[in-house]
PDB file of C-alpha atoms in Angstrom:
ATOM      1  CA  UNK D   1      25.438 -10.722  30.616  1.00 48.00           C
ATOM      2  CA  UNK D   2      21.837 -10.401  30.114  1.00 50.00           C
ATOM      3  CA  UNK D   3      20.612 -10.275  26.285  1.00 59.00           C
ATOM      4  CA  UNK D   4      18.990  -6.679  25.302  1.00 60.00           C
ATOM      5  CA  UNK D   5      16.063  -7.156  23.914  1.00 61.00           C
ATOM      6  CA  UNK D   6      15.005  -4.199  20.930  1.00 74.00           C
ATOM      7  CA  UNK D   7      11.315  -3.939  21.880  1.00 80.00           C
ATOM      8  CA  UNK D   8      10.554  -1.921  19.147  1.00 88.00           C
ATOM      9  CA  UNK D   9      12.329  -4.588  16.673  1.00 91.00           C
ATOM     10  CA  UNK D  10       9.773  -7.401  18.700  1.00 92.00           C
ATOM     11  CA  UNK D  11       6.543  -4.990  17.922  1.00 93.00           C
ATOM     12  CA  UNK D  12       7.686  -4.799  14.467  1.00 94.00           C
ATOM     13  CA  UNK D  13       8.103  -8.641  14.389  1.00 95.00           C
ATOM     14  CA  UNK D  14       5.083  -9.114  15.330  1.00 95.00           C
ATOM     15  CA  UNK D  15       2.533  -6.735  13.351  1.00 94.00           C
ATOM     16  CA  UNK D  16       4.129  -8.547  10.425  1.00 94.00           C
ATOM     17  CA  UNK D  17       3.445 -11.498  11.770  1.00 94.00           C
ATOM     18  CA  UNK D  18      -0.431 -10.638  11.824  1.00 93.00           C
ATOM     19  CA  UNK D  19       0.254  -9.031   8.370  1.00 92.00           C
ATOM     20  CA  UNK D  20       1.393 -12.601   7.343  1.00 92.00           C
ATOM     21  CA  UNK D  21      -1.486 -14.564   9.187  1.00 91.00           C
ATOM     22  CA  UNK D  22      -4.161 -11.971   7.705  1.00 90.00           C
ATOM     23  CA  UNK D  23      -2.925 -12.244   4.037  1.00 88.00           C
ATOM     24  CA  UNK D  24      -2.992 -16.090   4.567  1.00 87.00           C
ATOM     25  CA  UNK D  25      -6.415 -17.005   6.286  1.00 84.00           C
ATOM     26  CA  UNK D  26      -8.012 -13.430   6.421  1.00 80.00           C
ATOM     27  CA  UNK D  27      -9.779 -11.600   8.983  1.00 78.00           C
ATOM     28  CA  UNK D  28     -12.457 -14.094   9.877  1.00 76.00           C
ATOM     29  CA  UNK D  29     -10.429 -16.722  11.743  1.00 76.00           C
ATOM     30  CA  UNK D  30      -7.844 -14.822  12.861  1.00 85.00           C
ATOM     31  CA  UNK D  31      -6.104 -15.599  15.950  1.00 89.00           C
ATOM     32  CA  UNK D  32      -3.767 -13.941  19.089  1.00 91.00           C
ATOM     33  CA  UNK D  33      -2.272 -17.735  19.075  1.00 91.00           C
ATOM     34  CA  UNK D  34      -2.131 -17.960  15.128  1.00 93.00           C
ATOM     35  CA  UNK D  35      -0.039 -14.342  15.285  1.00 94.00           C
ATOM     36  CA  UNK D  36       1.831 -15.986  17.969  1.00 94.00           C
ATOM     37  CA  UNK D  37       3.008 -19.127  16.432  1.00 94.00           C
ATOM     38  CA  UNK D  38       3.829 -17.182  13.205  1.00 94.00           C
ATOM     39  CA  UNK D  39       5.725 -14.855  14.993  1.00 94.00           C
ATOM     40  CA  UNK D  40       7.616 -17.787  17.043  1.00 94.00           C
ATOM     41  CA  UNK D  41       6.642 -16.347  20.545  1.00 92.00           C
ATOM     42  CA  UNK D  42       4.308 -18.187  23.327  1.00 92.00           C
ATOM     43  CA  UNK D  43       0.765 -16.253  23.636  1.00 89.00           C
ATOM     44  CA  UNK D  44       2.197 -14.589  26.710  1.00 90.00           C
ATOM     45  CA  UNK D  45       4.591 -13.029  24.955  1.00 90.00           C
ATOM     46  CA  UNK D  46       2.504 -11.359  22.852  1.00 92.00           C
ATOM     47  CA  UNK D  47       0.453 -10.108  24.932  1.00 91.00           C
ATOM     48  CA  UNK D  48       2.441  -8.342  27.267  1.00 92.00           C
ATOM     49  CA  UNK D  49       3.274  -6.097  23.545  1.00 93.00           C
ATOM     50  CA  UNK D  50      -0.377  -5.692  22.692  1.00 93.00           C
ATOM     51  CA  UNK D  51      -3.218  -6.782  25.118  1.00 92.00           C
ATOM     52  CA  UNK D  52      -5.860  -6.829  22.790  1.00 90.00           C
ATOM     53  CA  UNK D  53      -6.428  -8.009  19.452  1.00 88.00           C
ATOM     54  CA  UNK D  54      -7.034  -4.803  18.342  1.00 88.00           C
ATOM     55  CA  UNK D  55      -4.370  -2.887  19.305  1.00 91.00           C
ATOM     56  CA  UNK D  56      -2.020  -5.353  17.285  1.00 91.00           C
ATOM     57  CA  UNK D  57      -4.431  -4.880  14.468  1.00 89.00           C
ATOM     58  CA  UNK D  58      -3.816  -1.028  14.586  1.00 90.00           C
ATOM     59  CA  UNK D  59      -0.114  -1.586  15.139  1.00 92.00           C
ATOM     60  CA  UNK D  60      -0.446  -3.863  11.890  1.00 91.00           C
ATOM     61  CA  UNK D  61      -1.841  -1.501   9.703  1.00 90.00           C
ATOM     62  CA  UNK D  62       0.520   1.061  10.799  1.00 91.00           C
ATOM     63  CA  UNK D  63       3.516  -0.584  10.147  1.00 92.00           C
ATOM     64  CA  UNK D  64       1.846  -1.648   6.794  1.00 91.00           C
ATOM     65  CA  UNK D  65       1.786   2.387   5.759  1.00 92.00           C
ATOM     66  CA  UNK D  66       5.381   2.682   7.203  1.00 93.00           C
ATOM     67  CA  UNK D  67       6.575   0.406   4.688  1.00 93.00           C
ATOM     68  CA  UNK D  68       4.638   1.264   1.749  1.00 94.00           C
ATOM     69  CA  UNK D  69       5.752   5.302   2.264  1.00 96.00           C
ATOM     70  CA  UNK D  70       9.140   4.130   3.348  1.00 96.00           C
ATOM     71  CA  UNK D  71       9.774   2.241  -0.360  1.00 96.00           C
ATOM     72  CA  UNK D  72       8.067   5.281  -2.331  1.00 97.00           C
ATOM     73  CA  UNK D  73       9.806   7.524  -0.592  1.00 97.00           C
ATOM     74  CA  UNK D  74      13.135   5.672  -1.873  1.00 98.00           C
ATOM     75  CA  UNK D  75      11.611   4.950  -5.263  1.00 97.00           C
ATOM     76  CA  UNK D  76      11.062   9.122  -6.058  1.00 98.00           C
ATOM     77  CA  UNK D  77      13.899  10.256  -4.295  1.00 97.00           C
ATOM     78  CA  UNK D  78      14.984  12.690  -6.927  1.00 97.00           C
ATOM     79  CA  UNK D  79      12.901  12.418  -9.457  1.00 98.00           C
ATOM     80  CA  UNK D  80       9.743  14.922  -9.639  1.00 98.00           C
ATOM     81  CA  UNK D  81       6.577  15.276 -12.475  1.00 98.00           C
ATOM     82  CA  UNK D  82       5.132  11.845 -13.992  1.00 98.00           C
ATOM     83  CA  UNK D  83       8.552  10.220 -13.509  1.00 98.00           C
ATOM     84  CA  UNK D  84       7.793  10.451  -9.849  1.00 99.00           C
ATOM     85  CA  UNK D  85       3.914   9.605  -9.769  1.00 99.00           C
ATOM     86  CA  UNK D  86       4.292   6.637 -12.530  1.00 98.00           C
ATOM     87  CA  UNK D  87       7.376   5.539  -9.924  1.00 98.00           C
ATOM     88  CA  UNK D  88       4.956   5.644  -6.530  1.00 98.00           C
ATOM     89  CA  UNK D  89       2.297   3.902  -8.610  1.00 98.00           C
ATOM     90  CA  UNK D  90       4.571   1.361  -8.547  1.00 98.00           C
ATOM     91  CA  UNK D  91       4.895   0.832  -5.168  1.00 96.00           C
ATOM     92  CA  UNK D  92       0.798   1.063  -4.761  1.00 96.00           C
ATOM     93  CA  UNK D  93      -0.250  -1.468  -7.694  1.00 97.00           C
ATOM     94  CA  UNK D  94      -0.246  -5.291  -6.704  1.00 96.00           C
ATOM     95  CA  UNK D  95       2.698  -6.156  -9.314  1.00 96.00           C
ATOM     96  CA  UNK D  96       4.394  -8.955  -9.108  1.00 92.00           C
ATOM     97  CA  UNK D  97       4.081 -12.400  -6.752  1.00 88.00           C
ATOM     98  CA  UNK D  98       4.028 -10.115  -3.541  1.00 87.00           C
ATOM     99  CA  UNK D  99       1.300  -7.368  -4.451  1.00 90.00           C
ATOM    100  CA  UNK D 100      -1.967  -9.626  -4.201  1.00 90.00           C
ATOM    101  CA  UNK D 101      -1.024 -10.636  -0.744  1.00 88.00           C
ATOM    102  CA  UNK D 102      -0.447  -7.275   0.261  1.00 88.00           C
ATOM    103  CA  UNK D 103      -3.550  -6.306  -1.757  1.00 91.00           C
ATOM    104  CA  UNK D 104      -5.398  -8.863   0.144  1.00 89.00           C
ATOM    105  CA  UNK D 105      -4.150  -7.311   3.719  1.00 90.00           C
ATOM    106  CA  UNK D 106      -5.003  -3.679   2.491  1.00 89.00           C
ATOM    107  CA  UNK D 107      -8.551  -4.519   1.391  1.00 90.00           C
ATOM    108  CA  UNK D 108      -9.054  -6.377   4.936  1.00 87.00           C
ATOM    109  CA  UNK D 109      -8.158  -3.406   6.209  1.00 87.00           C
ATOM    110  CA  UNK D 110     -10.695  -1.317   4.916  1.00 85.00           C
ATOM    111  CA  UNK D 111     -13.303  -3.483   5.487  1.00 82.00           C
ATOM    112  CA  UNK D 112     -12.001  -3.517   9.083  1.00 81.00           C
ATOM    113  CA  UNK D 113     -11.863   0.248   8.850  1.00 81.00           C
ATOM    114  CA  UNK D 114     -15.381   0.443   8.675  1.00 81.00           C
ATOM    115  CA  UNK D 115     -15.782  -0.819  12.043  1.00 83.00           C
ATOM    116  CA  UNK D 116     -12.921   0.659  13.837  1.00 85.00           C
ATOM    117  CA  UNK D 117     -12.882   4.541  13.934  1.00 88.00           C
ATOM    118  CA  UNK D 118      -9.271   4.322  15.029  1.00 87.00           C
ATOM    119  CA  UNK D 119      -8.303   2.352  11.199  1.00 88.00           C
ATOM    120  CA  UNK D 120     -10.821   5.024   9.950  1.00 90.00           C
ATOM    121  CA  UNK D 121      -8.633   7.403  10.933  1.00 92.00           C
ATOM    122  CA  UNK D 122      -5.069   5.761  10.053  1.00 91.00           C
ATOM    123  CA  UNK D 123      -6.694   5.140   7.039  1.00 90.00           C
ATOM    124  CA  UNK D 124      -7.728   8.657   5.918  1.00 93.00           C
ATOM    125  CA  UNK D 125      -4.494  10.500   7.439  1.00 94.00           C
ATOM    126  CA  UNK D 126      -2.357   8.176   5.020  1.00 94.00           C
ATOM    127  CA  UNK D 127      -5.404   8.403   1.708  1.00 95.00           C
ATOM    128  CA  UNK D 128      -4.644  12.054   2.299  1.00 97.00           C
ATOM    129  CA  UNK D 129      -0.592  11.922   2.670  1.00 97.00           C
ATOM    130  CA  UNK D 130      -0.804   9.967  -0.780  1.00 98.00           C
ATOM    131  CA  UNK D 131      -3.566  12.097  -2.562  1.00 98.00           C
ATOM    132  CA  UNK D 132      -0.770  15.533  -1.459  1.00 98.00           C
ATOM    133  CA  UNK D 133       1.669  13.550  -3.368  1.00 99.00           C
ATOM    134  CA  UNK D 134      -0.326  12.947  -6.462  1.00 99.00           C
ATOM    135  CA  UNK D 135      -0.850  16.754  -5.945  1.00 99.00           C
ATOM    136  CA  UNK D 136       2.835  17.917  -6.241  1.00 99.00           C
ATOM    137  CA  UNK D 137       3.831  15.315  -8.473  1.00 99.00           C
ATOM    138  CA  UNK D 138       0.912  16.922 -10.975  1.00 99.00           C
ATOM    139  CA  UNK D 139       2.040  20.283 -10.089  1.00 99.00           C
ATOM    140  CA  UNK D 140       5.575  19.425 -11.274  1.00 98.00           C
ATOM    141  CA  UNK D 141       4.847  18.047 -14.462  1.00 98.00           C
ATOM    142  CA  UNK D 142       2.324  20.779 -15.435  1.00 98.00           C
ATOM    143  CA  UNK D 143       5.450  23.186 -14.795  1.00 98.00           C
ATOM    144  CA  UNK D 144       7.053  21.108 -16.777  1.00 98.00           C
ATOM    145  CA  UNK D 145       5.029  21.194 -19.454  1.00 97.00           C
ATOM    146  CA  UNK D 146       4.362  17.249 -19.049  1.00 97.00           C
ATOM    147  CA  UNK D 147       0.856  17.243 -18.324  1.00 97.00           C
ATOM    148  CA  UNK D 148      -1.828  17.873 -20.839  1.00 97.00           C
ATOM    149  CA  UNK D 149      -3.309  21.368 -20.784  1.00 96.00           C
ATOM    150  CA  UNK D 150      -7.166  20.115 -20.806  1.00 96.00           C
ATOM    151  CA  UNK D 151      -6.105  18.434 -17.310  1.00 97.00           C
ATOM    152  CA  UNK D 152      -8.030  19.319 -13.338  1.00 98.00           C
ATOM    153  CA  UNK D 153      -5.192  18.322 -11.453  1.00 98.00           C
ATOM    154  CA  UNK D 154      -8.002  17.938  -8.839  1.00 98.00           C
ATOM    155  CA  UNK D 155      -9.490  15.699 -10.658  1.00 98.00           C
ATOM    156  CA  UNK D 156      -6.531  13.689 -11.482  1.00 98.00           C
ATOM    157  CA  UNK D 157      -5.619  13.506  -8.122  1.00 98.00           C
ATOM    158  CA  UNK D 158      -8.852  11.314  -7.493  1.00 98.00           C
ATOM    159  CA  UNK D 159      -8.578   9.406 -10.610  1.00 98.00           C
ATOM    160  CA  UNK D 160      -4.754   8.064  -9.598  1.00 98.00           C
ATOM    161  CA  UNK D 161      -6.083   7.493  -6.171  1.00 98.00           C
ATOM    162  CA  UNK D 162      -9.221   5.719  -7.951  1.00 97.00           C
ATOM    163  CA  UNK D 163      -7.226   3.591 -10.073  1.00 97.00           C
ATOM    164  CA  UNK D 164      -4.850   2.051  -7.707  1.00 97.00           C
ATOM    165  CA  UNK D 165      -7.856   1.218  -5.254  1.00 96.00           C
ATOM    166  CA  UNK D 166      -9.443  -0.237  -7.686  1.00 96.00           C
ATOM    167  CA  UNK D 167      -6.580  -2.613  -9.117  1.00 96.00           C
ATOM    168  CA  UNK D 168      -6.106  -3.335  -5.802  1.00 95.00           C
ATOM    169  CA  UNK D 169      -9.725  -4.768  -5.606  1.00 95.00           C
ATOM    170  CA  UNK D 170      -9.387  -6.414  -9.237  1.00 96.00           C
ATOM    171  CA  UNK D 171      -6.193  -8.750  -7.879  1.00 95.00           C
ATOM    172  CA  UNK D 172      -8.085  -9.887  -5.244  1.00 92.00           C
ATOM    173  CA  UNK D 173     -11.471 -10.562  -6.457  1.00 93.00           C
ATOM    174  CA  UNK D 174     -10.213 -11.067 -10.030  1.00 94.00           C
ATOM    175  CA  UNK D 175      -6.639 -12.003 -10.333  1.00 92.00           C
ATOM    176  CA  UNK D 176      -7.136 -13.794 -13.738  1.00 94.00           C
ATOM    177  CA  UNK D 177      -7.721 -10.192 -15.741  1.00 93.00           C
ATOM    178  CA  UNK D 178      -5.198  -8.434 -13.417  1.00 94.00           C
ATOM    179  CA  UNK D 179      -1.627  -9.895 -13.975  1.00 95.00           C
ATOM    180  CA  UNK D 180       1.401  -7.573 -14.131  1.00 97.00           C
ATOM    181  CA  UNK D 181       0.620  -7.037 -17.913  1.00 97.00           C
ATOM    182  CA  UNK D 182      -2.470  -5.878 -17.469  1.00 97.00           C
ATOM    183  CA  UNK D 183      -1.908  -3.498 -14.720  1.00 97.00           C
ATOM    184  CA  UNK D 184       1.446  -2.366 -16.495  1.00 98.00           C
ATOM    185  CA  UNK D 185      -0.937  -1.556 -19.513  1.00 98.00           C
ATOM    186  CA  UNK D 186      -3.604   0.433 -17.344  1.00 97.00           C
ATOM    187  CA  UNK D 187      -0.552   2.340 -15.822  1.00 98.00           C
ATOM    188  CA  UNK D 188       0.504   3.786 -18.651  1.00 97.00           C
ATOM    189  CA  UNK D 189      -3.310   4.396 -19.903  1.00 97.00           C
ATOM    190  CA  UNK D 190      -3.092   6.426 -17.075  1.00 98.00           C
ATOM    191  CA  UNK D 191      -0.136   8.581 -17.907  1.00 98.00           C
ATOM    192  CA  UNK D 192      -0.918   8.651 -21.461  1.00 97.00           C
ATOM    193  CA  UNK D 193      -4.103  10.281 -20.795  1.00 97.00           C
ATOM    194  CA  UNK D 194      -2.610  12.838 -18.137  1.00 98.00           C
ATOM    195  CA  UNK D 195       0.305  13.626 -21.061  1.00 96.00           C
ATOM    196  CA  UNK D 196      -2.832  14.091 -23.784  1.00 88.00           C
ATOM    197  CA  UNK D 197      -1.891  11.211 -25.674  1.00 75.00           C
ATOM    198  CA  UNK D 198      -1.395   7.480 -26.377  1.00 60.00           C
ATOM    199  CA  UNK D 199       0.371   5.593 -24.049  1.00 53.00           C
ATOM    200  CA  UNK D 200       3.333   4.896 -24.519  1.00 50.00           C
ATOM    201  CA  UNK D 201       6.397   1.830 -23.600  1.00 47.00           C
ATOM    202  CA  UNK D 202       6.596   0.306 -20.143  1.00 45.00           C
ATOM    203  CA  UNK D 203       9.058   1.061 -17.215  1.00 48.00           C
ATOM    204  CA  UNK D 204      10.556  -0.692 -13.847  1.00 50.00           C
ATOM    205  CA  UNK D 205       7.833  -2.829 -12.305  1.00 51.00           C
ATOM    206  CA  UNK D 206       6.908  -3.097  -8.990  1.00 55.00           C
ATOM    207  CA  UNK D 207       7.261  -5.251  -6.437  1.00 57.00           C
ATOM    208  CA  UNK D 208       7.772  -9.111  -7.697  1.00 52.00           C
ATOM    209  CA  UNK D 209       8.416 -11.283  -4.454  1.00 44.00           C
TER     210      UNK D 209
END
């Protein structure tokens, strides 16, 4: 009987292969027959999924948002306010031994982005899908008397966004001053000043390998 092959299973398989190759050697030297050999299929093979380079770039990056939303969406299932945005900052922040590398993969990305209008636009749809989240979550704990009266939710919504960009950028290009202690303290900086005062103890971290 012949096998049936799950050819969405095989693309998957392979954009995290590239995701693995690109967190390892970067962009720069990155190869169809590097993705290949990670992935454990001849450069044929490949090919016949995505035919250019770029295409399993795009497919990389993809699957790389499809993840990340897939775990928050677990993480704040039923939980709303700053329980739910401290819980999906979580999932953003490079914690632990896995976030660097996916850090590192992320910030490729962008630079990629920059160059690509089709990233560009991946990019920007899933900035914005995060940035409506930051907006309810806000919304909720202002109704729930949570959030500090003084406080744009606008304006919060780019600071959150701000702040796990840029501790992204500080565990790549700094990982000495951004260990999980460090980002756990900025986190709750960051909800300490959106409640109007000090922060306070730490919660669950995120991802640790």
């Amino acid at each position: 009987m012949p096998k049936i092959v799950d050819h969405d299973e095989r693309r998957d398989h392979i954009a995290d292969a590239a995701t693995k190759v690109i967190a390892r050697e970067g962009f720069e030297r990155l190869t169809m027959r590097q993705i290949a050999a990670e992935a454990g299929y001849t450069h044929g093979a490949i090919a016949r999924y995505f035919p250019t380079k770029e295409s399993l770039l795009t497919a990389s990056f993809v699957r790389l948002h499809v993840q990340a939303n897939g775990r928050i969406l677990t993480e704040v299932a039923g939980k709303r306010g700053l329980d739910a945005l401290e819980q999906m900052c979580r999932e953003i922040l490079p914690f632990g031994d896995l976030g660097p590398k996916y850090a590192r993969v992320v910030i490729a990305f962008w630079d990629h982005a920059s160059q690509d209008t089709r990233v560009t636009q991946i990019h920007r749809e899933n900035n914005q899908r995060w940035r409506d989240q930051f907006h309810r979550f806000l919304v909720e704990a202002r109704e729930d008397g949570e959030l500090a009266d003084h406080i744009d939710i606008d304006t919060a919504v780019g600071e959150v966004a701000s702040r796990n960009a840029g501790w992204q950028m500080v565990s790549v290009l700094l990982p000495e001053v951004a260990g999980d202690d460090r980002i756990e303290a900025g986190l709750q900086a960051l909800l300490g000043e959106l409640r109007g005062r000090p922060a306070g103890g730490s919660g669950r971290r995120g991802r640790d390998g």
